[in-house]
Each structure stands twice: as structure tokens, then as C-alpha cells.
Coordinates of C-alpha atoms in Angstrom, one line a residue:
M1 CA 0.0 0.0 0.0
D2 CA 2.8 2.4 0.9
E3 CA 4.6 1.4 -2.2
G4 CA 1.6 2.2 -4.3
R5 CA 1.3 5.6 -2.8
G6 CA 5.0 6.2 -3.4
V7 CA 4.7 5.5 -7.1
Q8 CA 1.8 7.9 -7.4
A9 CA 3.7 10.6 -5.4
G10 CA 7.0 10.1 -7.2
A11 CA 9.9 7.8 -7.4
G12 CA 12.0 10.0 -5.2
E13 CA 9.9 9.2 -2.1
L14 CA 10.9 5.5 -2.2
P15 CA 14.2 4.8 -0.5
G16 CA 15.8 1.5 -1.5
R17 CA 14.2 1.4 -5.0
G18 CA 16.6 1.3 -7.9
S19 CA 18.8 -0.9 -10.0
D20 CA 21.9 -2.9 -9.2
F21 CA 23.1 -1.6 -12.6
L22 CA 25.5 1.3 -11.7
Q23 CA 23.7 1.5 -8.4
L24 CA 21.2 3.8 -9.9
A25 CA 18.7 4.8 -7.2
A26 CA 15.1 5.6 -8.0
G27 CA 15.4 8.4 -5.4
D28 CA 18.0 10.1 -7.6
V29 CA 15.8 10.4 -10.6
P30 CA 14.8 14.1 -11.0
A31 CA 11.3 15.2 -11.6
G32 CA 12.2 16.6 -15.0
G33 CA 14.9 15.8 -17.5
K34 CA 15.0 12.1 -16.7
A35 CA 16.5 11.0 -20.0
E36 CA 19.2 13.7 -19.7
W37 CA 20.0 12.6 -16.2
L38 CA 20.3 8.9 -17.2
A39 CA 22.4 9.7 -20.3
G40 CA 24.8 11.7 -18.2
R41 CA 25.2 8.9 -15.7
L42 CA 25.8 6.4 -18.4
R43 CA 28.3 8.7 -20.1
Q44 CA 30.2 9.2 -16.9
A45 CA 30.3 5.4 -16.2
I46 CA 31.7 4.7 -19.7
A47 CA 34.3 7.5 -19.3
D48 CA 35.6 6.3 -15.9
G49 CA 35.8 2.7 -16.9
R50 CA 32.8 1.3 -15.0
L51 CA 31.2 0.4 -18.3
A52 CA 34.0 -0.9 -20.5
V53 CA 33.8 -1.1 -24.2
G54 CA 31.9 -4.3 -25.0
S55 CA 29.7 -4.1 -21.9
R56 CA 26.0 -4.8 -22.4
L57 CA 23.4 -2.5 -21.0
P58 CA 20.2 -3.7 -19.4
P59 CA 17.1 -4.1 -21.6
T60 CA 15.1 -0.9 -21.6
R61 CA 12.0 -2.6 -20.1
V62 CA 13.9 -4.0 -17.2
L63 CA 15.7 -0.8 -16.3
A64 CA 12.5 1.2 -16.7
T65 CA 10.8 -1.1 -14.2
E66 CA 13.7 -0.9 -11.7
L67 CA 13.9 2.9 -11.8
R68 CA 10.1 3.4 -11.9
V69 CA 10.2 5.5 -15.1
S70 CA 8.6 5.1 -18.4
R71 CA 10.4 2.9 -21.0
G72 CA 10.6 5.9 -23.3
V73 CA 13.0 7.6 -20.8
I74 CA 15.5 4.7 -21.1
T75 CA 15.1 4.5 -24.8
E76 CA 15.7 8.2 -25.2
A77 CA 18.9 8.0 -23.0
Y78 CA 20.2 5.1 -25.0
R79 CA 19.4 6.9 -28.2
R80 CA 21.4 10.0 -27.2
L81 CA 24.5 8.0 -26.5
A82 CA 24.1 5.9 -29.7
E83 CA 23.9 9.1 -31.7
D84 CA 27.2 10.2 -30.0
G85 CA 28.8 6.9 -31.1
H86 CA 29.1 5.4 -27.6
L87 CA 26.4 2.8 -27.8
E88 CA 25.2 0.4 -30.5
G89 CA 22.0 -1.7 -30.7
R90 CA 22.6 -5.2 -31.9
R91 CA 19.1 -6.6 -31.9
R92 CA 19.3 -9.9 -30.0
G93 CA 22.7 -8.9 -28.8
G94 CA 21.2 -6.0 -26.9
T95 CA 22.7 -2.5 -26.5
V96 CA 26.5 -2.6 -26.2
V97 CA 29.1 0.0 -25.3
V98 CA 31.3 0.5 -28.4
A99 CA 33.3 3.7 -27.6
A100 CA 34.3 5.8 -24.7
P101 CA 33.5 9.5 -24.6
F102 CA 35.8 12.4 -23.6
A103 CA 35.2 13.0 -19.9
P104 CA 38.2 14.5 -18.1
G105 CA 37.4 15.7 -14.6
V106 CA 35.1 12.8 -13.8
R107 CA 35.5 11.8 -10.2
G108 CA 35.5 8.2 -8.9
D109 CA 32.0 8.7 -7.5
G110 CA 30.6 9.4 -11.0
A111 CA 30.1 13.2 -10.4
P112 CA 31.7 15.6 -12.8
G113 CA 34.9 17.2 -11.4
R114 CA 36.4 20.6 -12.1
E115 CA 37.4 21.9 -15.5
E116 CA 41.0 20.6 -16.1
A117 CA 41.5 20.5 -19.9
R118 CA 44.6 22.7 -19.5
T119 CA 46.2 20.7 -16.7
A120 CA 45.4 17.2 -18.0
P121 CA 48.3 14.9 -19.1
A122 CA 49.0 14.4 -22.8
G123 CA 46.3 12.2 -24.3
A124 CA 43.6 13.6 -22.0
A125 CA 40.6 14.8 -23.9
L126 CA 38.1 17.6 -24.1
D127 CA 36.6 19.2 -21.1
R128 CA 33.1 18.3 -22.3
T129 CA 31.3 16.1 -24.7
L130 CA 29.9 18.1 -27.6
P131 CA 26.6 17.0 -29.0
G132 CA 26.5 15.4 -32.4
A133 CA 26.0 18.0 -35.1
R134 CA 23.2 17.5 -37.6
A135 CA 22.9 20.6 -39.8
S136 CA 25.3 21.3 -42.6
T137 CA 27.1 24.6 -42.6
T138 CA 29.4 24.9 -45.5
L139 CA 32.5 27.0 -45.0
P140 CA 33.7 29.5 -47.6
G141 CA 35.2 27.5 -50.5
A142 CA 33.9 24.2 -49.2
D143 CA 32.9 22.9 -52.6
T144 CA 35.4 25.0 -54.7
P145 CA 39.0 24.0 -53.8
G146 CA 41.3 26.7 -54.9
T147 CA 44.7 26.6 -56.5
P148 CA 47.3 25.5 -54.1
G149 CA 49.2 28.5 -52.8
T150 CA 52.8 29.0 -51.8
G151 CA 52.3 29.1 -48.0
M152 CA 54.9 27.6 -45.7
T153 CA 54.4 24.0 -44.7
G154 CA 56.3 22.1 -42.0
T155 CA 57.9 18.7 -42.1
V156 CA 59.5 18.8 -38.6
W157 CA 57.9 19.9 -35.4
P158 CA 60.3 22.6 -34.1
G159 CA 59.0 22.3 -30.6
A160 CA 60.6 18.8 -30.3
S161 CA 63.8 20.1 -28.9
R162 CA 62.5 23.0 -26.8
T163 CA 62.9 23.1 -23.0
E164 CA 60.6 26.0 -22.3
S165 CA 56.8 25.3 -22.5
P166 CA 55.2 27.4 -25.3
G167 CA 51.7 26.6 -24.1
P168 CA 49.3 24.1 -22.6
P169 CA 49.2 21.5 -25.4
H170 CA 53.0 20.9 -25.2
A171 CA 53.6 20.3 -21.5
P172 CA 52.2 17.1 -20.1
R173 CA 52.3 17.4 -16.4
T174 CA 53.6 14.5 -14.3
A175 CA 52.6 13.3 -10.9
P176 CA 54.3 10.8 -8.5
S177 CA 53.7 7.4 -9.8
G178 CA 52.7 4.2 -8.0
P179 CA 54.0 0.7 -8.6
S180 CA 52.2 0.5 -11.9
G181 CA 53.6 3.8 -13.2
A182 CA 50.2 5.5 -13.0
P183 CA 49.5 8.5 -10.7
P184 CA 48.3 7.1 -7.3
P185 CA 44.5 7.5 -6.6
A186 CA 43.4 10.3 -4.4
P187 CA 40.2 9.1 -2.6
G188 CA 37.4 11.6 -2.4
T189 CA 39.2 14.3 -4.4
P190 CA 38.7 15.4 -8.0
S191 CA 41.4 14.3 -10.4
S192 CA 42.3 17.9 -11.0
R193 CA 43.9 17.9 -7.5
A194 CA 46.6 15.6 -8.7
H195 CA 49.1 18.4 -8.8
A196 CA 48.4 19.8 -5.3
A197 CA 51.2 20.3 -2.7
P198 CA 52.8 17.0 -1.4
P199 CA 51.8 15.8 2.0
S200 CA 53.8 16.9 5.0
S201 CA 56.4 14.6 6.7
A202 CA 54.0 14.0 9.5
Q203 CA 51.6 12.4 7.1
C204 CA 54.1 10.5 5.0
P205 CA 57.4 9.1 6.5
P206 CA 60.6 9.8 4.6
P207 CA 61.9 7.1 2.3
P208 CA 65.0 5.1 3.4
P209 CA 68.3 6.6 2.3
R210 CA 69.8 5.4 -0.9
A211 CA 73.5 5.1 -1.8
P212 CA 74.5 7.9 -4.1
R213 CA 75.2 6.9 -7.8
P214 CA 78.5 7.9 -9.2
P215 CA 78.4 10.6 -11.8
Q216 CA 78.2 9.5 -15.4
P217 CA 79.4 11.4 -18.5
P218 CA 76.6 12.4 -20.9
T219 CA 76.1 10.1 -23.8
S220 CA 73.4 9.6 -26.5
R221 CA 71.5 7.5 -23.9
T222 CA 72.3 9.5 -20.7
R223 CA 72.0 13.3 -21.0
P224 CA 72.5 15.9 -18.3
R225 CA 69.3 16.7 -16.4
S226 CA 67.7 20.0 -17.1
S227 CA 65.9 22.2 -14.6
H228 CA 63.0 22.2 -17.1
R229 CA 61.0 19.1 -18.1
P230 CA 60.7 18.3 -21.8
T231 CA 57.7 20.1 -23.2
V232 CA 56.8 17.8 -26.1
P233 CA 55.1 14.4 -25.7
T234 CA 57.5 12.6 -27.9
P235 CA 56.0 9.1 -28.1
P236 CA 52.6 9.9 -29.5
A237 CA 54.0 12.7 -31.8
T238 CA 56.7 10.4 -33.3
P239 CA 55.1 10.0 -36.7
F240 CA 55.2 13.8 -37.3
L241 CA 58.7 14.5 -36.0
R242 CA 60.5 13.5 -39.3
A243 CA 59.8 13.3 -43.0
P244 CA 57.4 10.4 -43.6
G245 CA 59.2 7.2 -44.4
A246 CA 58.1 3.8 -45.7
D247 CA 56.7 2.9 -42.2
V248 CA 54.9 6.1 -41.5
F249 CA 51.4 4.7 -41.9
D250 CA 52.2 1.8 -39.7
A251 CA 53.5 4.2 -37.0
L252 CA 50.5 6.4 -37.3
R253 CA 48.1 3.3 -37.1
E254 CA 49.8 2.1 -33.9
A255 CA 49.7 5.6 -32.2
P256 CA 47.0 5.6 -29.6
A257 CA 44.1 8.1 -30.0
V258 CA 40.7 8.6 -28.6
V259 CA 39.3 10.1 -31.8
D260 CA 40.7 8.7 -35.1
L261 CA 40.1 11.0 -38.0
T262 CA 42.6 9.3 -40.2
P263 CA 41.6 9.5 -43.9
G264 CA 40.9 6.4 -45.9
R265 CA 39.2 4.5 -43.0
P266 CA 35.8 3.2 -44.1
D267 CA 33.0 2.5 -41.7
L268 CA 34.1 -1.0 -40.7
A269 CA 31.3 -1.3 -38.2
A270 CA 28.9 -1.2 -41.1
F271 CA 30.4 -4.3 -42.8
P272 CA 27.4 -6.4 -44.0
R273 CA 28.1 -9.4 -41.9
T274 CA 24.7 -11.0 -42.3
A275 CA 24.7 -10.6 -46.1
W276 CA 28.4 -11.8 -46.3
L277 CA 27.6 -14.9 -44.2
R278 CA 24.5 -15.7 -46.3
A279 CA 26.5 -15.4 -49.5
E280 CA 29.4 -17.5 -48.1
R281 CA 27.0 -20.3 -47.0
A282 CA 25.5 -20.3 -50.5
V283 CA 28.9 -20.5 -52.1
L284 CA 30.1 -23.3 -49.8
A285 CA 26.9 -25.3 -50.4
E286 CA 27.5 -25.4 -54.1
L287 CA 31.3 -25.3 -54.3
S288 CA 32.9 -28.4 -55.9
A289 CA 36.0 -29.9 -54.5
E290 CA 38.3 -28.7 -57.3
H291 CA 37.6 -25.1 -56.4
F292 CA 39.6 -25.5 -53.2
G293 CA 42.8 -26.0 -55.3
Y294 CA 44.9 -23.3 -56.9
G295 CA 42.8 -20.9 -59.0
D296 CA 43.4 -18.9 -62.1
P297 CA 46.0 -16.2 -61.3
R298 CA 43.8 -13.7 -63.2
G299 CA 41.0 -14.3 -60.6
A300 CA 37.9 -16.4 -60.2
P301 CA 35.9 -16.3 -63.5
A302 CA 32.7 -15.6 -61.5
L303 CA 34.2 -12.5 -59.9
R304 CA 35.8 -11.2 -63.1
R305 CA 32.4 -11.5 -64.7
A306 CA 30.7 -9.7 -61.8
V307 CA 33.3 -6.9 -61.8
A308 CA 32.8 -6.4 -65.6
E309 CA 29.1 -6.1 -65.0
W310 CA 29.6 -3.8 -62.0
L311 CA 31.9 -1.5 -63.9
A312 CA 29.5 -1.3 -66.8
R313 CA 26.5 -0.6 -64.5
M314 CA 28.2 1.8 -62.0
R315 CA 31.2 3.4 -63.8
G316 CA 30.3 3.3 -67.5
V317 CA 33.3 1.1 -68.3
R318 CA 32.6 -1.6 -70.8
V319 CA 35.1 -4.5 -70.5
E320 CA 35.0 -8.2 -71.1
P321 CA 35.6 -10.5 -68.1
D322 CA 38.9 -11.7 -69.7
E323 CA 40.2 -8.1 -69.5
V324 CA 39.8 -8.0 -65.7
L325 CA 42.7 -8.9 -63.5
I326 CA 41.8 -9.5 -59.8
V327 CA 44.5 -8.1 -57.5
A328 CA 45.0 -7.5 -53.7
G329 CA 43.9 -3.8 -53.9
T330 CA 45.2 -0.8 -55.7
A331 CA 48.5 -1.1 -53.8
Q332 CA 49.2 -4.4 -55.5
A333 CA 48.0 -3.1 -58.8
L334 CA 50.7 -0.4 -58.7
T335 CA 53.3 -2.9 -57.6
L336 CA 52.5 -5.2 -60.6
L337 CA 52.7 -2.2 -63.0
H338 CA 56.3 -1.4 -62.0
Q339 CA 57.7 -4.3 -64.0
V340 CA 55.6 -3.9 -67.1
L341 CA 56.1 -0.1 -67.2
R342 CA 59.9 -0.4 -67.0
A343 CA 59.8 -3.1 -69.7
D344 CA 58.0 -0.6 -71.9
G345 CA 60.7 2.0 -71.3
I346 CA 58.8 4.1 -68.8
D347 CA 61.0 5.2 -65.9
A348 CA 58.9 8.1 -64.5
V349 CA 55.3 8.4 -63.5
A350 CA 54.1 11.9 -62.7
V351 CA 51.9 12.3 -59.7
E352 CA 49.3 14.9 -58.6
D353 CA 50.4 17.5 -56.1
P354 CA 49.0 17.4 -53.5
G355 CA 48.5 13.7 -54.0
S356 CA 48.4 10.4 -52.2
L357 CA 51.6 9.8 -50.2
G358 CA 50.9 6.0 -50.3
G359 CA 50.7 6.0 -54.1
L360 CA 53.9 8.0 -54.3
Q361 CA 55.7 5.5 -52.0
H362 CA 54.6 2.5 -54.1
L363 CA 55.8 4.0 -57.3
R364 CA 59.2 5.0 -55.8
N365 CA 59.5 1.5 -54.3
G366 CA 59.4 0.2 -57.8
G367 CA 62.3 2.5 -58.8
L368 CA 60.2 5.0 -60.7
D369 CA 60.7 8.7 -60.6
T370 CA 57.7 10.7 -59.5
P371 CA 57.7 14.3 -60.8
P372 CA 54.9 16.4 -59.1
V373 CA 52.2 18.1 -61.2
P374 CA 50.1 20.8 -59.5
V375 CA 46.3 20.4 -59.0
D376 CA 43.9 23.3 -59.2
G377 CA 40.1 23.6 -59.1
D378 CA 39.7 21.7 -62.4
G379 CA 42.1 18.9 -61.7
V380 CA 45.6 18.1 -62.6
R381 CA 47.2 20.9 -64.8
V382 CA 48.0 19.3 -68.2
D383 CA 50.4 22.0 -69.2
A384 CA 52.5 21.2 -66.1
L385 CA 52.2 17.5 -66.9
R386 CA 53.6 18.0 -70.4
A387 CA 56.5 20.0 -68.9
T388 CA 57.6 17.1 -66.8
G389 CA 58.3 14.9 -69.8
A390 CA 56.9 11.9 -68.1
R391 CA 55.2 9.3 -70.3
A392 CA 52.7 8.2 -67.6
V393 CA 50.7 9.9 -64.8
L394 CA 48.9 8.5 -61.7
L395 CA 45.5 10.3 -61.3
T396 CA 42.4 10.1 -59.0
P397 CA 40.1 12.0 -61.4
A398 CA 36.7 11.0 -59.9
H399 CA 37.6 12.4 -56.4
Q400 CA 41.1 13.7 -56.2
F401 CA 43.0 12.8 -53.1
P402 CA 43.3 14.8 -50.9
T403 CA 41.6 18.0 -52.3
G404 CA 38.4 16.3 -53.5
V405 CA 38.5 18.0 -56.9
V406 CA 36.5 16.3 -59.7
T407 CA 38.4 16.7 -63.0
S408 CA 36.4 19.0 -65.1
G409 CA 35.2 18.3 -68.6
E410 CA 37.6 20.7 -70.3
R411 CA 40.5 19.2 -68.3
R412 CA 39.5 15.7 -69.2
R413 CA 39.6 16.6 -72.9
E414 CA 43.1 18.0 -72.4
L415 CA 44.2 14.8 -70.6
L416 CA 42.8 12.6 -73.3
G417 CA 44.7 14.7 -75.9
W418 CA 47.9 14.2 -73.9
A419 CA 47.3 10.5 -73.8
R420 CA 46.6 10.3 -77.5
D421 CA 50.0 11.9 -78.0
G422 CA 51.7 8.9 -76.4
G423 CA 50.9 9.3 -72.6
L424 CA 49.6 6.6 -70.3
I425 CA 47.1 7.3 -67.5
L426 CA 47.1 5.2 -64.4
E427 CA 43.5 5.8 -63.2
D428 CA 42.9 5.1 -59.5
D429 CA 39.1 5.3 -59.3
Y430 CA 39.3 6.4 -55.7
D431 CA 36.1 7.0 -53.8
A432 CA 34.1 7.1 -57.1
E433 CA 31.0 5.4 -55.5
H434 CA 30.9 7.7 -52.5
R435 CA 29.3 10.8 -53.8
Y436 CA 26.6 13.0 -52.1
D437 CA 26.0 16.4 -53.8
R438 CA 27.1 15.9 -57.3
P439 CA 26.1 13.6 -60.2
P440 CA 28.3 10.7 -61.2
V441 CA 31.2 11.3 -63.6
P442 CA 32.4 8.6 -66.0
A443 CA 35.8 7.0 -65.6
L444 CA 38.5 8.0 -68.0
R445 CA 38.8 4.4 -68.9
A446 CA 35.4 4.6 -70.5
L447 CA 36.6 7.4 -72.8
L448 CA 40.0 6.1 -74.0
A449 CA 40.5 2.5 -73.3
D450 CA 43.8 1.9 -75.0
R451 CA 45.7 4.6 -73.0
V452 CA 44.3 4.0 -69.5
C453 CA 45.2 1.4 -66.8
Y454 CA 42.1 1.4 -64.6
M455 CA 42.3 0.4 -60.9
G456 CA 39.5 -0.1 -58.3
S457 CA 38.8 -2.1 -55.1
V458 CA 36.3 -2.8 -52.4
S459 CA 38.6 -1.5 -49.6
K460 CA 36.5 1.6 -49.0
L461 CA 33.2 0.0 -50.0
L462 CA 33.5 -3.1 -47.8
A463 CA 36.8 -3.5 -45.9
P464 CA 40.5 -3.3 -46.6
A465 CA 41.0 -6.6 -44.9
L466 CA 39.4 -8.4 -47.9
R467 CA 42.3 -7.4 -50.1
I468 CA 40.3 -7.5 -53.3
G469 CA 40.6 -5.1 -56.2
W470 CA 40.8 -5.1 -59.9
L471 CA 43.0 -3.9 -62.7
V472 CA 42.0 -3.3 -66.3
A473 CA 44.9 -2.5 -68.6
P474 CA 45.4 -1.9 -72.3
P475 CA 46.0 -5.1 -74.3
R476 CA 49.8 -4.7 -74.7
Y477 CA 50.2 -4.9 -70.9
R478 CA 47.9 -7.8 -70.0
T479 CA 50.2 -10.7 -70.5
G480 CA 53.0 -9.1 -68.5
L481 CA 50.6 -8.2 -65.7
V482 CA 49.2 -11.7 -65.5
D483 CA 52.8 -13.1 -65.3
A484 CA 53.7 -10.6 -62.6
K485 CA 50.6 -11.7 -60.6
R486 CA 51.3 -15.4 -61.1
F487 CA 54.9 -15.1 -59.8
N488 CA 53.8 -12.7 -57.0
D489 CA 51.2 -14.9 -55.2
L490 CA 49.6 -17.4 -57.7
G491 CA 46.3 -15.4 -57.4
N492 CA 44.0 -14.1 -54.7
A493 CA 42.2 -16.5 -52.3
V494 CA 39.3 -18.0 -54.2
L495 CA 36.6 -18.2 -51.5
P496 CA 36.3 -14.5 -50.8
Q497 CA 36.2 -13.8 -54.5
L498 CA 33.2 -16.1 -55.0
V499 CA 31.4 -14.5 -52.0
L500 CA 32.0 -11.0 -53.4
A501 CA 30.8 -12.1 -56.8
G502 CA 27.6 -13.4 -55.1
L503 CA 27.0 -10.0 -53.4
M504 CA 27.6 -8.2 -56.6
E505 CA 25.2 -10.4 -58.6
S506 CA 22.5 -10.4 -56.0
G507 CA 22.4 -6.6 -55.6
G508 CA 23.6 -6.8 -52.0
L509 CA 26.6 -4.7 -52.7
E510 CA 24.5 -1.9 -54.1
R511 CA 22.1 -2.0 -51.1
H512 CA 25.1 -1.7 -48.9
L513 CA 26.4 1.3 -50.9
R514 CA 23.0 3.1 -50.4
L515 CA 23.2 2.5 -46.7
L516 CA 26.8 3.9 -46.5
R517 CA 25.9 7.0 -48.5
R518 CA 23.3 8.0 -45.9
R519 CA 25.6 7.3 -43.0
H520 CA 28.6 9.0 -44.6
R521 CA 26.6 12.1 -45.5
D522 CA 25.4 12.6 -42.0
R523 CA 29.0 12.3 -40.7
R524 CA 30.3 14.6 -43.4
D525 CA 27.6 17.2 -42.4
A526 CA 28.6 16.9 -38.8
M527 CA 32.3 17.5 -39.6
I528 CA 31.4 20.6 -41.8
T529 CA 29.3 22.0 -39.0
A530 CA 32.0 21.4 -36.5
L531 CA 34.7 23.0 -38.7
A532 CA 32.5 26.0 -39.3
E533 CA 32.2 26.5 -35.5
H534 CA 35.7 25.7 -34.4
L535 CA 37.8 26.6 -37.4
P536 CA 35.9 29.6 -38.9
G537 CA 38.9 30.9 -40.8
G538 CA 39.6 27.6 -42.5
T539 CA 38.6 26.5 -46.0
V540 CA 37.1 23.0 -46.6
H541 CA 37.9 21.1 -49.8
G542 CA 36.2 18.0 -51.2
A543 CA 32.8 18.1 -49.5
A544 CA 30.8 16.7 -52.4
A545 CA 32.1 13.1 -52.2
G546 CA 34.5 10.7 -50.6
L547 CA 35.3 9.6 -47.0
H548 CA 37.4 12.6 -46.0
L549 CA 37.7 16.4 -46.0
T550 CA 40.7 18.6 -46.4
V551 CA 40.8 21.9 -44.5
T552 CA 43.4 24.5 -45.1
Y553 CA 44.1 27.4 -42.7
T554 CA 45.9 30.7 -42.7
A555 CA 47.5 30.6 -39.2
D556 CA 51.3 30.5 -39.2
V557 CA 51.5 27.0 -37.7
P558 CA 53.0 24.1 -39.6
D559 CA 50.5 21.4 -40.1
T560 CA 52.9 18.7 -38.8
E561 CA 53.1 20.7 -35.5
L562 CA 49.3 20.9 -35.3
A563 CA 48.8 17.2 -36.1
A564 CA 51.4 16.3 -33.4
A565 CA 49.9 18.5 -30.8
A566 CA 46.4 17.1 -31.6
L567 CA 47.7 13.5 -31.4
A568 CA 49.2 14.2 -28.0
R569 CA 45.8 15.3 -26.9
G570 CA 43.9 12.3 -28.3
V571 CA 43.0 13.2 -31.9
K572 CA 44.6 11.5 -34.9
C573 CA 44.7 13.0 -38.4
Q574 CA 47.1 13.6 -41.2
P575 CA 48.9 16.8 -42.1
L576 CA 48.4 18.0 -45.7
S577 CA 52.1 18.5 -46.1
W578 CA 52.6 14.8 -46.0
H579 CA 50.9 14.6 -49.4
R580 CA 52.9 17.5 -51.0
Q581 CA 56.2 17.7 -52.9
L582 CA 55.6 21.4 -53.8
P583 CA 55.0 24.3 -51.4
G584 CA 51.4 25.0 -50.4
P585 CA 49.3 26.2 -47.6
P586 CA 49.2 24.1 -44.4
G587 CA 46.2 22.0 -43.7
L588 CA 44.8 18.7 -42.3
V589 CA 43.3 15.7 -44.0
L590 CA 40.3 14.5 -41.9
G591 CA 38.5 11.2 -42.3
Y592 CA 34.9 11.0 -41.1
A593 CA 33.5 7.7 -42.5
A594 CA 34.5 5.6 -39.5
T595 CA 33.5 8.1 -36.7
A596 CA 30.1 8.9 -35.2
P597 CA 28.8 12.5 -35.6
G598 CA 29.2 13.3 -31.9
V599 CA 32.7 12.0 -31.7
I600 CA 33.6 14.0 -34.9
A601 CA 32.4 17.2 -33.2
E602 CA 34.5 16.4 -30.1
G603 CA 37.6 15.8 -32.2
V604 CA 37.2 18.9 -34.4
A605 CA 36.6 21.1 -31.3
L606 CA 39.9 19.9 -29.9
L607 CA 41.7 20.6 -33.3
G608 CA 40.3 24.1 -33.3
R609 CA 41.3 24.8 -29.7
T610 CA 44.8 23.4 -30.3
L611 CA 45.3 25.6 -33.4
R612 CA 44.3 28.7 -31.5
E613 CA 46.7 27.8 -28.7
L614 CA 49.6 27.3 -31.1
S615 CA 48.9 30.4 -33.1

């Protein structure tokens, strides 16, 4: 009877009612803003580790009953965190924690602590979690990339050798460490008190005396101690402290970060597992024993046929299945081309500038020269291409990396004229399927087949781990390429090829593409909105398509220094200067496809604040 009256009067009048989950008490539920309250408690629990990534939340009906609130309150709280990228609904698998938010200043009791973004150690995150942006605010020049300028760009972070702190982002503060090397806990105090005065000798007995160590001469391993602590968080900033080498992407991939805005990362969480498993079961049910042996080095006939149909349907490229060579992505396609190009007397392949550092590295690894050709708002400059004297050029005409320029019709005509005069185009159809605010453009291979080597893959459409792509080359190169593929790896694994062929033929791949376009557009809009708010003086390039944006800025801060400072504070991206051989304005290349809108907003806010502090 008393319990019934308590429910009518309000949950707050019933002591002892609540949930074992996070010890949420019904008496703590406010009269208004219930969903906001619960979302805040969940966010705090994820941030301080009580809810680890992979943890499953209670069903909405169960938690609503325990807290004596409507089920809609629980659903709304879960929805807010899902939109911020912290939770994910998995049908029968329930609601699962998939990412931790920024939450510095959270105390051990779950209550928010004091603002401490400026005193947190390197790698600490923002002082608040920004809401996921929905509207799209295009910055000036967002859809009209300009001609690369002559601004200074940096390749080395000058602050790496400084001993005086230039500002908050450079100076990670240290605290006495415990046995594990982490700062010892301070019960009942906010984490922002970690740098308070040490306890008196009455509270803490002095340590036992230690024998003095003999003086050692300074060497490369033992340097004289300075009265100032180093100001640069060297370990996380390592990829940016030198000119990028062959291992630079491995080093960046291994660098820890809370928000990963690395370009070229597709939305791997959206991989169509159910459709893939269904197609794989269908393939295995009908696969004969001989298909488990060595396959055709050119690729499984079923996939070559499916790719030929896909290219005709999606890219306007008409080819026969026998013209298609299945490769392990565009990277292997470039590697196979090294040999046949040199056999044809080609020792230099011109590259776009700015252009893909990865493509540049693959060409140089094959012993080819890579003269740079400037890119402007219409694409690669053909007059500059002719001036290089190179007989071949590597292009991304559908969505130029990293500027996002779509090669204009006039520039395409100039390119085809150059090719007819004896040039060879290596066409990387990068991000061609991922378009949002522009109509499709045909591939160059559809316009001049005999002078174009066409390359594509499913790395950005499905997952790089599949290692499946295709190469369509002019007739004079096909035999040499097949031989190179045969002696390289005897051909790709057959089973994944047959599964992909099934997805292509059933329409499953196109359905997946439609899903990705919606998700990617929302995330792109969130990034543009955040850039407009936090980098109002920047210029966004490449907004109409792709999986990334490039933003240039006018501040006198090398982009490597900005990227290093951001990485030290938990946000990973790439400096635009990595992708340049010629001078140009500083900038960042920011991927958005693999990151939820709310997390994107958090990361961009930190980038903006870091740039202001460095300026």
C-alpha cells in the first residue's frame, strides 16, 4: 500500500528502490529531465571505466521497471549515446558500449569534477562532450577547392627540442607514480587535484636513504638533467617529427588516440556481416572440391564477370571478363605495374600534387621517378604535366585525393589529348562510389580504353581486410601483368572472390552502398558543421564526395606541428604537407566515415582549440 502511494507521489519518495546496474537509485531520478540525467550517468560510467567497451546495458523494459520511469526515458537516453557513437543496438545482442567519450574531470563517484583540460596529461581529452552535429554549414570555399598556394608547410615539429613550454598543449604534467607507473589515486578528491602540494612529513614518513650513484658522463643515452622538463610528448607525436618514411602509416596506425580522423578509413562497423555470411554459405553449399585448389591467377571467373558487369553498371566502363585482373587492392596493382612499365621504357610516373603519399611511395619502391604536377580547381594541370616529360601519370580524377576535386570536362579533354600523343594514364578510381552532392562522372577508362590502366577495389566500400581489387589494362600490358601476378602470389584467395561475386550479382553490394551513403553524408555534415564552429577561418575542400575532407588554414602554424599536438591530446589525423612535394598552404586531411557524428564534433573542437593555442 505504501509502495503504491510512493509510485503515485513520485519515485524520489521510495528509498531502496533502484537498480543494481551502476547502483542507480530511484530516489536520484529528477522530476524533470529524466533522460538527460540517465544519459549523463551512463556517459560518466563509460568514461571512468565502470562500463568498459563491450559491456551490455540492461534491456530498456527491465531498467525502466527498476527505476520506476517510463520505458521511453530509457530508450531516449540510450538513443542519445548511440547518436554520439558510444552505444550500439545489436538486436538480440542488446545494447552494447562501443566507444568511450571524452570525460576529463570525472570523479570516482561518477560526479563531474572541475574543469581541467589545461592541466590534464598528454592524451587527455576535451573538457566536455559536444553534441553530435546534424545541420550542414558549408565553410567558404567548401565545394570549390582553390589553386594550391605558396604558404609555408612544415615537415619537422620545431618544438621537439625545446625546453621552455610554449603553451598548454605541449607540456604534459607529471605526478608521483605508484607501482604500476600511473598516478596514485586520491580518494574523495577530483582528479584535478593531482598536482596539489605534497603531504607533510607527519603524514608520510621519509623514504629510506639510498646510496649515491657515481656521476656518469653524458652520452646519447644519458644526457645531463635540465631544470626544465621536456615540453613535447614525444612518443605519440613520433610519426610527425620527421619526414614520412616507408613505415609512416604503420607508425600512425599504432599511435593511440581517442578520436581517429585518419583519412581512408571506411565504416568497418557497417560491414554487412549477415549478407556476407549468407553469401558465403550459398557458395560453400554449391562449391565443388576442385575449387579448393589453386585458382586462375587472373582471378575467379565468377568475380571477373561480376566486376565487368559492376563497372558497366556503376562506372560506364565496358570491358570483357577476360580483360579484368583481380588483385589485392590498388597497392598491388601499382606494384604489378612497376615491372611492365619499366619493360615498356617508362621510368617516370608523374603524380598529382598534392596527391596520395601512399601511391607515391609504391611508385618509388618500384624504382620509378615521381615528378609532381600541381592540382587546381579543375584537376591536374595538363600544361605542367607536359612540362615534366613523363610518359605516364597517376590520377584520381573521380575524387582527387586529398583535395576532393573532380576533374572538369575541359581538363578531361586536355588529358585525353595528352594520352593520344603517347601518354599513359594510371587511373585510380578512388572514392568514385561515395558521392553526395554531385552527379556521377564517367571513368577516364570509358573514354580512351587503349591509353588508360584502370584500378579499383572494395577496400573503401566493404573493408581493406578483404584485399580484393581489380586492374583493367590496355592489351599490350595484359600478359606481362598476369605473369607478374602469377609469380607474386599465384592469385588471390578464391573463396572471398566467390562470396563477393555473389554479393555483386544479388544486388547486396548496391544495397550496402546506399546505406553507406546515408551514414557518410550525416557524418560529413557533422564535420562541416563542427569545422564552421571551431575553425571559422579555414577552407574546406572536397565536401561533395568521398570519405574525408581537407581543411586549409591561414595561421602561421606548420600542419605537422598541429597534427602532433592534436595527437598528443587524443585526436589523430594527417597533415596535408605529407601529401605534397611542392610548397602549399598548411592543412589537415580529416576522415569522417568511421566516426560517429558526436565524436567527430569532439575531435574537431579539440583541433580548433589546439590551433588557437599554437597560433
